[in-house]
Coordinates of N, CA and C in Angstrom, one line a residue:
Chain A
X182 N 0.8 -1.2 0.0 CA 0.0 0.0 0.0 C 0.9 1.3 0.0
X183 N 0.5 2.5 -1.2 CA 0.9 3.5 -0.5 C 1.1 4.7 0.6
X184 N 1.7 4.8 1.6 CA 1.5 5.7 2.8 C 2.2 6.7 2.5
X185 N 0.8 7.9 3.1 CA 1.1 9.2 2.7 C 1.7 9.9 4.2
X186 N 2.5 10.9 4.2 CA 2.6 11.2 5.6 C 2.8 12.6 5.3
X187 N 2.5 13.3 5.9 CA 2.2 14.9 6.4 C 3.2 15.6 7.2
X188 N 3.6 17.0 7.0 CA 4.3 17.7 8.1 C 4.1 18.8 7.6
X189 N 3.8 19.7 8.9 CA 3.7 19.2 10.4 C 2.6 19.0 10.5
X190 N 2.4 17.9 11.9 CA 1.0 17.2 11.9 C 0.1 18.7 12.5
X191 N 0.8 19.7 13.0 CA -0.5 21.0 13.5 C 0.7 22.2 13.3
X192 N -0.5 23.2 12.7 CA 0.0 24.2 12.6 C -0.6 25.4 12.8
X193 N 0.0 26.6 13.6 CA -0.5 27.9 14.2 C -0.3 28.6 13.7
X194 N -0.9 29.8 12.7 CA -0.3 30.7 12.4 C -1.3 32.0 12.2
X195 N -1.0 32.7 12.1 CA -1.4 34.2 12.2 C -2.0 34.7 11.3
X196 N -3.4 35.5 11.7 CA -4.2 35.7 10.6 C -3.4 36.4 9.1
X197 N -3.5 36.4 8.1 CA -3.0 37.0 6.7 C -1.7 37.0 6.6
X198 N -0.8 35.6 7.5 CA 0.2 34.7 7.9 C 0.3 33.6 6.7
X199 N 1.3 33.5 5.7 CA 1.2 32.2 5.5 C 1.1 31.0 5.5
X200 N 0.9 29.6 4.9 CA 0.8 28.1 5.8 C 1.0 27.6 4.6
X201 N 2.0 26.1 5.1 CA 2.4 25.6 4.6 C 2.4 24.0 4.6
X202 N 2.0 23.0 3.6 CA 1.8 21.9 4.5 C 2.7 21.0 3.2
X203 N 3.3 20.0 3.8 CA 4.4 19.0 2.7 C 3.2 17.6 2.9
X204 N 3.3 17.0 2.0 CA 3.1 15.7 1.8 C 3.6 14.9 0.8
X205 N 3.9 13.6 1.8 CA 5.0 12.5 0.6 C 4.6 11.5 0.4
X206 N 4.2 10.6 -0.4 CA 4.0 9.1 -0.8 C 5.6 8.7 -0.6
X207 N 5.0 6.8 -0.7 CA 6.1 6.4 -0.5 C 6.7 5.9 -2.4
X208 N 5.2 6.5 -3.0 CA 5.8 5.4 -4.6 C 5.4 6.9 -4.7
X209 N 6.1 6.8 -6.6 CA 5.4 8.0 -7.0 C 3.9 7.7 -7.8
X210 N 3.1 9.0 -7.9 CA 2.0 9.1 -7.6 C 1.7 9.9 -9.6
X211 N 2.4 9.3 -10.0 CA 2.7 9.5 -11.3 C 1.8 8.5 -12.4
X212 N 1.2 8.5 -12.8 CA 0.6 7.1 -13.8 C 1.0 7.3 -15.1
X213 N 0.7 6.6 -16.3 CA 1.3 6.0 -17.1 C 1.2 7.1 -17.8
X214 N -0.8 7.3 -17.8 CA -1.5 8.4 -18.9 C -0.9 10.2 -18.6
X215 N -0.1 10.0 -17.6 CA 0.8 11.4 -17.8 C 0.3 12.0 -16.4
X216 N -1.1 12.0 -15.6 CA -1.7 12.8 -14.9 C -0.9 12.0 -13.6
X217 N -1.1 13.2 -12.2 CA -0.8 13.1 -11.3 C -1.7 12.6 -10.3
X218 N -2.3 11.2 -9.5 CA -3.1 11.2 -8.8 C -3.4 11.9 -7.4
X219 N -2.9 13.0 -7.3 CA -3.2 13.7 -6.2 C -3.7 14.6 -5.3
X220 N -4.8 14.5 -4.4 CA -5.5 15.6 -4.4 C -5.3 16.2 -2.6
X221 N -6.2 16.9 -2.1 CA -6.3 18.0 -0.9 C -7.7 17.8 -0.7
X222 N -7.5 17.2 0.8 CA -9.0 17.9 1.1 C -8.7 18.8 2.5
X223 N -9.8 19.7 3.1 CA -10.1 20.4 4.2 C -11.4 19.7 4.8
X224 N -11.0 19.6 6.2 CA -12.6 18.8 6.8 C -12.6 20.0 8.0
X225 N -13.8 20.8 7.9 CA -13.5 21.9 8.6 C -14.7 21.1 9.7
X226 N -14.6 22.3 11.2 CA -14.8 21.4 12.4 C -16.7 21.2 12.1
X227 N -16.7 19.5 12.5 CA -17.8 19.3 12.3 C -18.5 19.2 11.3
X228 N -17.8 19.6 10.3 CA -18.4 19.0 8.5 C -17.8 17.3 8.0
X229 N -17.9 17.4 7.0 CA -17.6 16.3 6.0 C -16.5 17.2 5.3
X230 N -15.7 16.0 5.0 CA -14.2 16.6 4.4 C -14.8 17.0 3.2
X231 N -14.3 18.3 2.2 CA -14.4 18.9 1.4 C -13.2 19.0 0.4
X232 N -13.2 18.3 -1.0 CA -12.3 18.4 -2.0 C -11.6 19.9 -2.6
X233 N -10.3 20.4 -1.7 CA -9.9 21.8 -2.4 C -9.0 21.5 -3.4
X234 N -8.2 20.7 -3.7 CA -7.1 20.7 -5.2 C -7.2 19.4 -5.5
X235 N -7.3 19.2 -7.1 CA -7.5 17.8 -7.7 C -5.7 18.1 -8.5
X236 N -5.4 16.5 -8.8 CA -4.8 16.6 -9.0 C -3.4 17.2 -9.3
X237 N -2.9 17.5 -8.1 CA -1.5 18.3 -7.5 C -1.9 19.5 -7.6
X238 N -2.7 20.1 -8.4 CA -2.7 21.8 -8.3 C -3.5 22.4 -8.9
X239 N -4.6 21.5 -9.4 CA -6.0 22.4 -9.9 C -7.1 22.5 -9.1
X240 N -7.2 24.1 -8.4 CA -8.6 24.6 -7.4 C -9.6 24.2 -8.0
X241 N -10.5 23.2 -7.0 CA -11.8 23.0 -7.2 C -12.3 24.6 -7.6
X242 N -13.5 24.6 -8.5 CA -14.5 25.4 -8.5 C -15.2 26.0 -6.8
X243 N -14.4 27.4 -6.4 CA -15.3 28.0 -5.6 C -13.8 27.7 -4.7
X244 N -13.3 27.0 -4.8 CA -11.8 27.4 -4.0 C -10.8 28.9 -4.2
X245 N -10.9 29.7 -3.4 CA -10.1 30.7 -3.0 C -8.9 30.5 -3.9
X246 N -8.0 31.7 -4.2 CA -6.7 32.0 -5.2 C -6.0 31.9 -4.2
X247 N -6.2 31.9 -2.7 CA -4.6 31.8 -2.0 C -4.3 30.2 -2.0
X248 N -5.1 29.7 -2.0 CA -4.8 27.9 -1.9 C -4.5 27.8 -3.1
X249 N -2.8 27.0 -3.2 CA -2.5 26.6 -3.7 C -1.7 25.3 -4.0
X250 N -1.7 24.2 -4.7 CA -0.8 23.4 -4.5 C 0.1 22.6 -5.4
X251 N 1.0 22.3 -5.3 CA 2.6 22.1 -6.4 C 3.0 20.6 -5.8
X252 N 4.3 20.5 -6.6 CA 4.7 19.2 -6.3 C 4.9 18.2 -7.7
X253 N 5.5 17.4 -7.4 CA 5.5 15.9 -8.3 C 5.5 14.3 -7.7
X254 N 5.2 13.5 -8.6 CA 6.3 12.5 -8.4 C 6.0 12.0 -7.2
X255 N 6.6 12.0 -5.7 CA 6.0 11.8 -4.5 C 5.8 12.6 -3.7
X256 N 6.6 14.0 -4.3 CA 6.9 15.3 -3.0 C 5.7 16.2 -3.6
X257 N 5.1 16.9 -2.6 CA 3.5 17.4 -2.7 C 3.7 18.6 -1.7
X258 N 3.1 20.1 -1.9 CA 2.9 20.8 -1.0 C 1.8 21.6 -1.8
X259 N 0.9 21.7 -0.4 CA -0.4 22.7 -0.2 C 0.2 24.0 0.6
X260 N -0.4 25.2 -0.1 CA 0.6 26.5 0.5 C -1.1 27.6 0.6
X261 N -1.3 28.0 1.9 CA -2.1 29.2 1.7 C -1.8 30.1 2.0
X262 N -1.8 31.1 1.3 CA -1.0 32.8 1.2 C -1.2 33.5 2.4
X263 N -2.4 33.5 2.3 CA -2.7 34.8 3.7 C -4.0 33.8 4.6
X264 N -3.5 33.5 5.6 CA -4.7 31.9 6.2 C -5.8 33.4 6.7
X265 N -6.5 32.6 6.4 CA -7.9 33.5 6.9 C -8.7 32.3 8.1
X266 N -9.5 33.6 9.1 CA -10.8 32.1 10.0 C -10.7 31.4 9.2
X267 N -11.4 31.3 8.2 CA -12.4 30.3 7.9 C -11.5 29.2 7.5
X268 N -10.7 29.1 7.9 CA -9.4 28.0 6.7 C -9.3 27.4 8.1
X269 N -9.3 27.4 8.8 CA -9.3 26.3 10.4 C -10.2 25.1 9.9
X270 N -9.0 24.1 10.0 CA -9.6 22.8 9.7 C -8.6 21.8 9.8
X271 N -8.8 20.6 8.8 CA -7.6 19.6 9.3 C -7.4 19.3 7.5
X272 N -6.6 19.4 7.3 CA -6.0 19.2 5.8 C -5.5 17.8 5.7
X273 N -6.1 17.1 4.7 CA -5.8 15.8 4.0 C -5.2 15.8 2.8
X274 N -4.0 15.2 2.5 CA -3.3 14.5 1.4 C -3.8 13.2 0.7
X275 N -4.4 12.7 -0.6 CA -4.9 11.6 -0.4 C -4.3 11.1 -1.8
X276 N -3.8 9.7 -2.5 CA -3.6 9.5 -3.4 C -4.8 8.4 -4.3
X277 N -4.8 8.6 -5.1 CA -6.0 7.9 -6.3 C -5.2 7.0 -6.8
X278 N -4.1 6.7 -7.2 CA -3.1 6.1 -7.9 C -3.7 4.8 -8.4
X279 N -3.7 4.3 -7.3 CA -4.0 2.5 -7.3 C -5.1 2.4 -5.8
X280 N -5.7 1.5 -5.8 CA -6.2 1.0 -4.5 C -5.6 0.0 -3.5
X281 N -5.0 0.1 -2.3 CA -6.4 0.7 -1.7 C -5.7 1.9 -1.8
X282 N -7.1 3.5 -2.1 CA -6.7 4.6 -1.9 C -6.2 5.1 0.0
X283 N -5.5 5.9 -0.5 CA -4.8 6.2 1.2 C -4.8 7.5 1.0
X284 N -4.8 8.0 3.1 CA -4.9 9.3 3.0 C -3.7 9.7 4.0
X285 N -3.0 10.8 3.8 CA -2.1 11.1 4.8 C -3.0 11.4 6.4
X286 N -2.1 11.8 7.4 CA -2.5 11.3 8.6 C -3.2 13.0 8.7
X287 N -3.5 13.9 8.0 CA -3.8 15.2 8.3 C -2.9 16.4 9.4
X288 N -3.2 17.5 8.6 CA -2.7 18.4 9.4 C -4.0 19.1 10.0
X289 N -3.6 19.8 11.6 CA -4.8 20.6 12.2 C -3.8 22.1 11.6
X290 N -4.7 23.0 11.1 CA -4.5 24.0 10.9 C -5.7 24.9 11.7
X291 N -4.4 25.7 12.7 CA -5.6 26.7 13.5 C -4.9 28.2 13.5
X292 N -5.6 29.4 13.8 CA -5.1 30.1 13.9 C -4.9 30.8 15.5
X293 N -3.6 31.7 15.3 CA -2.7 32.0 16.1 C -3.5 33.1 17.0
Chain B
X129 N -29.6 20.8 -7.1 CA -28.5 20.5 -5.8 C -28.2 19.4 -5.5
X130 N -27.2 18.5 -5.7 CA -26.8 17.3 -5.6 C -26.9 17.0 -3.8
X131 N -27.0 16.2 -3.8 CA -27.2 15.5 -2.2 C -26.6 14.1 -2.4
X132 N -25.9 13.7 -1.1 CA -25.9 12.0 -0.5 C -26.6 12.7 0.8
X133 N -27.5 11.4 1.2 CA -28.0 11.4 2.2 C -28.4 9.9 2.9
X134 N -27.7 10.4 4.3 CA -27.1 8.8 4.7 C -27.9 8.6 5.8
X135 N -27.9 7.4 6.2 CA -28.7 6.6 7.1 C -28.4 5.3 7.8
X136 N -29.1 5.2 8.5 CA -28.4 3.5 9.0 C -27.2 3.4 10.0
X137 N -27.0 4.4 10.6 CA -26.1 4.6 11.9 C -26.7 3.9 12.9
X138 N -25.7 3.5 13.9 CA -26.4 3.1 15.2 C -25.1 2.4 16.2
X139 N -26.4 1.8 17.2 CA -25.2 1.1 17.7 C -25.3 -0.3 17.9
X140 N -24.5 -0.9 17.8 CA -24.1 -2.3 17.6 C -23.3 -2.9 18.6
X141 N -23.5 -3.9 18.9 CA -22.4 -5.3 19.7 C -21.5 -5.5 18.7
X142 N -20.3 -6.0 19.6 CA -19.2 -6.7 18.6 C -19.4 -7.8 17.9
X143 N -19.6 -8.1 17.1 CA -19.9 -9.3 16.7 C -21.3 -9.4 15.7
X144 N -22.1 -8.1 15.7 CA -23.5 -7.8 14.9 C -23.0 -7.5 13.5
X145 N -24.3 -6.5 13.0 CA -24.1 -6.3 11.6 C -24.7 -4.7 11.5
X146 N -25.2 -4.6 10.4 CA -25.4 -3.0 10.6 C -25.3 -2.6 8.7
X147 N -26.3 -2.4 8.4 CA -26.4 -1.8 7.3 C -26.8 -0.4 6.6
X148 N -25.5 0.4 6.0 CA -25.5 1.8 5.7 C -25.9 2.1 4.6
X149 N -26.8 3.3 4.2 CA -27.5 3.5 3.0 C -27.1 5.1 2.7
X150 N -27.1 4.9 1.3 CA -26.9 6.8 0.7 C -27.3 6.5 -0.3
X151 N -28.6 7.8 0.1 CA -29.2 7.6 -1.0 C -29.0 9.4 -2.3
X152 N -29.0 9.0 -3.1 CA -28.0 9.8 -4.4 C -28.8 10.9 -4.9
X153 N -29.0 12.2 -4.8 CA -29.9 12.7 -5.7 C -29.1 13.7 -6.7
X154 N -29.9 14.6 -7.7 CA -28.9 15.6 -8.4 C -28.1 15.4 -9.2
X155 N -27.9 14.0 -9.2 CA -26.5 13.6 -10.5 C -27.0 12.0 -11.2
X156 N -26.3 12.3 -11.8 CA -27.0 10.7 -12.3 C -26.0 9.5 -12.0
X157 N -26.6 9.0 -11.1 CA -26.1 7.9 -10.0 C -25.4 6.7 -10.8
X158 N -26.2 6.1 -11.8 CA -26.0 5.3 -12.1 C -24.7 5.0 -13.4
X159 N -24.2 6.1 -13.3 CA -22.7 6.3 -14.0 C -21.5 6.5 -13.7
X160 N -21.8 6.5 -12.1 CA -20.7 7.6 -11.0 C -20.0 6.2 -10.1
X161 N -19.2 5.7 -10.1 CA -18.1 4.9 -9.0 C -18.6 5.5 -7.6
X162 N -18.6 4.6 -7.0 CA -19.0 5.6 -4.9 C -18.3 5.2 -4.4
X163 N -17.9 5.3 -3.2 CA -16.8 5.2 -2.3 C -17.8 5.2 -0.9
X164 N -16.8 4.5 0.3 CA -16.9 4.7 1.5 C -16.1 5.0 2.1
X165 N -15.7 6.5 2.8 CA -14.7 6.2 4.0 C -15.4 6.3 4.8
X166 N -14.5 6.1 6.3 CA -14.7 6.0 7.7 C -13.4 7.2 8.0
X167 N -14.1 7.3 9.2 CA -13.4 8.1 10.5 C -13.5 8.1 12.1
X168 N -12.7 6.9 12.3 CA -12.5 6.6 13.8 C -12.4 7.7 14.7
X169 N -12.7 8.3 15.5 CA -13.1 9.2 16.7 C -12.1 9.7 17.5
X170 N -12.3 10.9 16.7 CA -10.6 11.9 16.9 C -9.5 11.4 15.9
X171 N -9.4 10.7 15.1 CA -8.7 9.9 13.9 C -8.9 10.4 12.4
X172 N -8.0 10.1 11.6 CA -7.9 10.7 10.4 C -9.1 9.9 9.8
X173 N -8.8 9.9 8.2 CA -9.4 9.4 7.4 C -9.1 8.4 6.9
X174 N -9.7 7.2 6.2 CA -9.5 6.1 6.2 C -10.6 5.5 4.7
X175 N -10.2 5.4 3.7 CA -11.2 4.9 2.7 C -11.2 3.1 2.8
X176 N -12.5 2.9 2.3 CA -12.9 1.8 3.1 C -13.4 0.7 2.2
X177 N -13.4 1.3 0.9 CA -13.8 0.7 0.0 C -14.5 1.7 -1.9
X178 N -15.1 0.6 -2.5 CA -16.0 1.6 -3.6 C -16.7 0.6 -4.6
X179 N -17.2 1.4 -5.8 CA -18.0 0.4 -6.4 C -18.2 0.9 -7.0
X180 N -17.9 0.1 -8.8 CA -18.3 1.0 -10.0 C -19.6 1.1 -10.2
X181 N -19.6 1.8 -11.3 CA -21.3 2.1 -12.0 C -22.0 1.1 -12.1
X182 N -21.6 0.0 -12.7 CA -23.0 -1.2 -12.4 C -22.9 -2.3 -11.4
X183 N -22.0 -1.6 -10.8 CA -21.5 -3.2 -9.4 C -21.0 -4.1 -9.5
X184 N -20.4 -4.2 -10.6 CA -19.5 -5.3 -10.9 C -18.4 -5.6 -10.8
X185 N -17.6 -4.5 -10.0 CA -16.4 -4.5 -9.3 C -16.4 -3.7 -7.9
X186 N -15.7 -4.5 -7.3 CA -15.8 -3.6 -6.0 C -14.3 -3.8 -5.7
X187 N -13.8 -3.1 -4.6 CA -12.7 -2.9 -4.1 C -12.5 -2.4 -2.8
X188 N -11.9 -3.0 -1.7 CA -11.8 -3.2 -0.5 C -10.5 -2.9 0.4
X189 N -10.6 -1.9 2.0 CA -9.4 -2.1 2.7 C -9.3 -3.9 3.0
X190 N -8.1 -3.9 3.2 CA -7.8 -5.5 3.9 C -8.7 -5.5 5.2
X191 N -9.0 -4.7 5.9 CA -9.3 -4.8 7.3 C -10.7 -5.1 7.2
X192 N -11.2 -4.9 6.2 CA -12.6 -4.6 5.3 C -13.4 -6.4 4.8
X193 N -12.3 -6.4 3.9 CA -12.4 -7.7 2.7 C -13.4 -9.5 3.7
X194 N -14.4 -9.5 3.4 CA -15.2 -11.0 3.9 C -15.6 -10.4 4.8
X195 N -16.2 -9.6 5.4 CA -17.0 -8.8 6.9 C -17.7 -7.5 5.9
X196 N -17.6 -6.7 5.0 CA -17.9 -5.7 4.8 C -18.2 -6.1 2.9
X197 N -19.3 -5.5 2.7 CA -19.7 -5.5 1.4 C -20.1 -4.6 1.2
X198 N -20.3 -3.5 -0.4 CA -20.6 -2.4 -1.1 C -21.3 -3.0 -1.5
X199 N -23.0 -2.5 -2.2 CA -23.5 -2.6 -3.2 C -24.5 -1.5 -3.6
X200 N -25.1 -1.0 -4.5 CA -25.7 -0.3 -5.1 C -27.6 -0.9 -5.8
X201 N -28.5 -0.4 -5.7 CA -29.3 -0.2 -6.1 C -29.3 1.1 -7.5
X202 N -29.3 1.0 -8.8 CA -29.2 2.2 -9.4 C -30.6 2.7 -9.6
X203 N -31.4 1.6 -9.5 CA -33.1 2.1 -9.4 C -33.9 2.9 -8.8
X204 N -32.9 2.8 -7.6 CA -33.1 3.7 -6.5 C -32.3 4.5 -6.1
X205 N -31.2 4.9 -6.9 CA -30.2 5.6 -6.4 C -29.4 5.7 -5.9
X206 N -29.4 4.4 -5.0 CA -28.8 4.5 -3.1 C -27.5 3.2 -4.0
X207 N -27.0 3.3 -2.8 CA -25.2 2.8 -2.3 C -25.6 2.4 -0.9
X208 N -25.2 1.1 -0.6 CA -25.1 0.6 0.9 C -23.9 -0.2 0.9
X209 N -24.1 0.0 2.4 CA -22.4 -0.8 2.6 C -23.2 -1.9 4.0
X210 N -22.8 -2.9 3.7 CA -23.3 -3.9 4.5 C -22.2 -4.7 5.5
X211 N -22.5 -4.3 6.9 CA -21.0 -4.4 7.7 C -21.4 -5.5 8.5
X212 N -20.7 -6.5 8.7 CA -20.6 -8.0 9.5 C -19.6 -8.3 10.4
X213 N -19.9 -8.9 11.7 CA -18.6 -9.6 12.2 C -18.4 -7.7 12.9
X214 N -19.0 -6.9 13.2 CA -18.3 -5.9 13.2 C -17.6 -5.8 14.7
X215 N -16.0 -5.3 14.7 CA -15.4 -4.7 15.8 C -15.3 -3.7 16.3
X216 N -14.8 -3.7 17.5 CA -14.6 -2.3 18.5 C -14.2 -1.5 17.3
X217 N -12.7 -1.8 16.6 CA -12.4 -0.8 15.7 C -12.8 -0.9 14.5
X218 N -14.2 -0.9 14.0 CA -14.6 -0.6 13.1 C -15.9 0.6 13.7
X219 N -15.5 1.3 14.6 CA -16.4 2.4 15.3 C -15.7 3.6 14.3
X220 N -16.8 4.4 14.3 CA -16.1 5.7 13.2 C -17.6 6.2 12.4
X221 N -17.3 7.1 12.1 CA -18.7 8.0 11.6 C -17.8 7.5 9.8
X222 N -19.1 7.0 9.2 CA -18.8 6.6 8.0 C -19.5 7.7 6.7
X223 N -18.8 7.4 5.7 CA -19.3 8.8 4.6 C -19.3 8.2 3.3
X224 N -20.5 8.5 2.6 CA -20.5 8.2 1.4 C -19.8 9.3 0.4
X225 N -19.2 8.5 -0.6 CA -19.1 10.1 -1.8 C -19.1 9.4 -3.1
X226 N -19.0 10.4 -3.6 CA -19.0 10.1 -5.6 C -17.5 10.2 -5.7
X227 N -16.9 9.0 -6.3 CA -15.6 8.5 -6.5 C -15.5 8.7 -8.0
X228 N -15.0 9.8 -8.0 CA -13.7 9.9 -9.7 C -12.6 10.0 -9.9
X229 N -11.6 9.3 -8.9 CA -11.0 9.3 -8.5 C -10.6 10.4 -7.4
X230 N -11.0 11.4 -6.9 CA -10.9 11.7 -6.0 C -12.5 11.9 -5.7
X231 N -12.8 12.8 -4.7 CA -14.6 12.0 -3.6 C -14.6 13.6 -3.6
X232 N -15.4 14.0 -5.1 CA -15.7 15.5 -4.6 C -17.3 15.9 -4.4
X233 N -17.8 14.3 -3.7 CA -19.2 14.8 -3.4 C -19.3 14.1 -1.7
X234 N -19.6 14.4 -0.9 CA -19.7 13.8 -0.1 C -21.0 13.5 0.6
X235 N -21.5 12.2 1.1 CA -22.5 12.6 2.5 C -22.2 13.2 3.7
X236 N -23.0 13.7 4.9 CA -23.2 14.0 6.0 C -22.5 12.9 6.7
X237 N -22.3 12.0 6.6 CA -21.9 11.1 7.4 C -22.9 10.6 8.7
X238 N -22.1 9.6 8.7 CA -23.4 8.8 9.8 C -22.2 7.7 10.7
X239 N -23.1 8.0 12.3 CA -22.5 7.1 12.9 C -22.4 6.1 13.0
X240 N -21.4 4.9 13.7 CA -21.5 3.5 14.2 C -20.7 3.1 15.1
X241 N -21.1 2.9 16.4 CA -20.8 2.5 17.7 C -21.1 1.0 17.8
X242 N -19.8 0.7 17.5 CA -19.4 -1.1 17.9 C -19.0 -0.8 19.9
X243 N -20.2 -1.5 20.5 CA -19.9 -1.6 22.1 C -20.7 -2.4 22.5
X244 N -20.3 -2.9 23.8 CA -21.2 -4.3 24.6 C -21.8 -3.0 25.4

């Protein structure tokens, strides 16, 4: 199975502060047909986790310009420019690659 | 407005069964892969399984595989997940979504309390 793992597992930072979160597989996350299986979720408190970037770095529809996310291969980072409230949640790394699908262990993102 | 709306939480002994339903509106169900994860209590995420458009393939965690089954009604819309043999650690608020390769629809989620 692939395991995804996260750092740092929590992070504090200061309103219109930036945030920064890494995520690694252990295979790459690369398939044959050229695309990257990798996506971001946010599970904000008390919701259902919500899909913010498909495939290493394309914002869902209705996703904010500060979230953004880059990466290849196995090395993955989610970056939000200026954290605002409402971005308090727990960030997911998850790969599609192959099954079984796996999710990194999440980051708590709160503010400072 | 697309909806999953889920049902069939509860609580259970170790060793019972417990059957989870989502039922699909807003999109056309019957073309869409679904998925199950779980989320053990205070615990990350955990995908738990899925099942293509006509149910003829399914795919399973190991922890999952001979205790746990997916299946789909497309007549009715709905996705259930049919849980057996169930353990303490198979406690966790469970969630349906639309699987295209990543789960950008999700249900509400629904609980299950494996306890004597």
């Amino acid at each position: 199975d692939i395991v995804m793992t996260q750092t740092p597992l929590s992070l504090s930072v200061a309103p219109g502060q930036p945030a920064s979160i890494s995520c690694k597989s252990t295979q790459s996350l690369l398939d044959r047909d050229g695309r990257t299986y990798l996506y971001w979720y946010v599970q904000k408190p008390g919701q259902s986790p919500q899909l913010l970037i498909n495939e290493v770095s394309s914002r869902v529809s209705g996703v904010p310009e500060r979230f953004s996310g880059s990466g290849s291969g196995t090395d993955f980072t989610l970056k939000i420019s200026r954290l605002e409230a409402d971005d308090v949640g727990i960030y997911y790394c998850m790969q599609s690659i192959e099954h079984p699908k796996t999710f990194g262990p999440g980051t708590q993102v709160e503010i400072k | 407005e697309v909806q999953l709306e889920q049902s069939g939480g509860g609580l259970v002994q170790p060793g019972g069964s417990l059957r989870l339903s989502c039922v699909v509106s807003g999109l056309t169900f019957s073309t869409n892969w679904m998925t199950w994860v779980r989320q053990a209590p205070g615990k990350g995420l955990e995908w738990v399984g899925n099942i293509n458009p006509r149910g003829s393939e399914r795919n399973y965690i190991d922890s999952v595989k001979g205790r746990f089954t997916i299946s789909r009604d497309n007549a009715k819309n709905s996705l259930y997940l049919e849980m057996n043999s169930l353990r303490v650690e198979d406690m966790a608020v469970y969630y349906c979504a639309r699987d295209r390769r990543p789960f950008d629809i999700w249900g509400q989620g629904t609980m299950v309390i494996v306890s004597s």
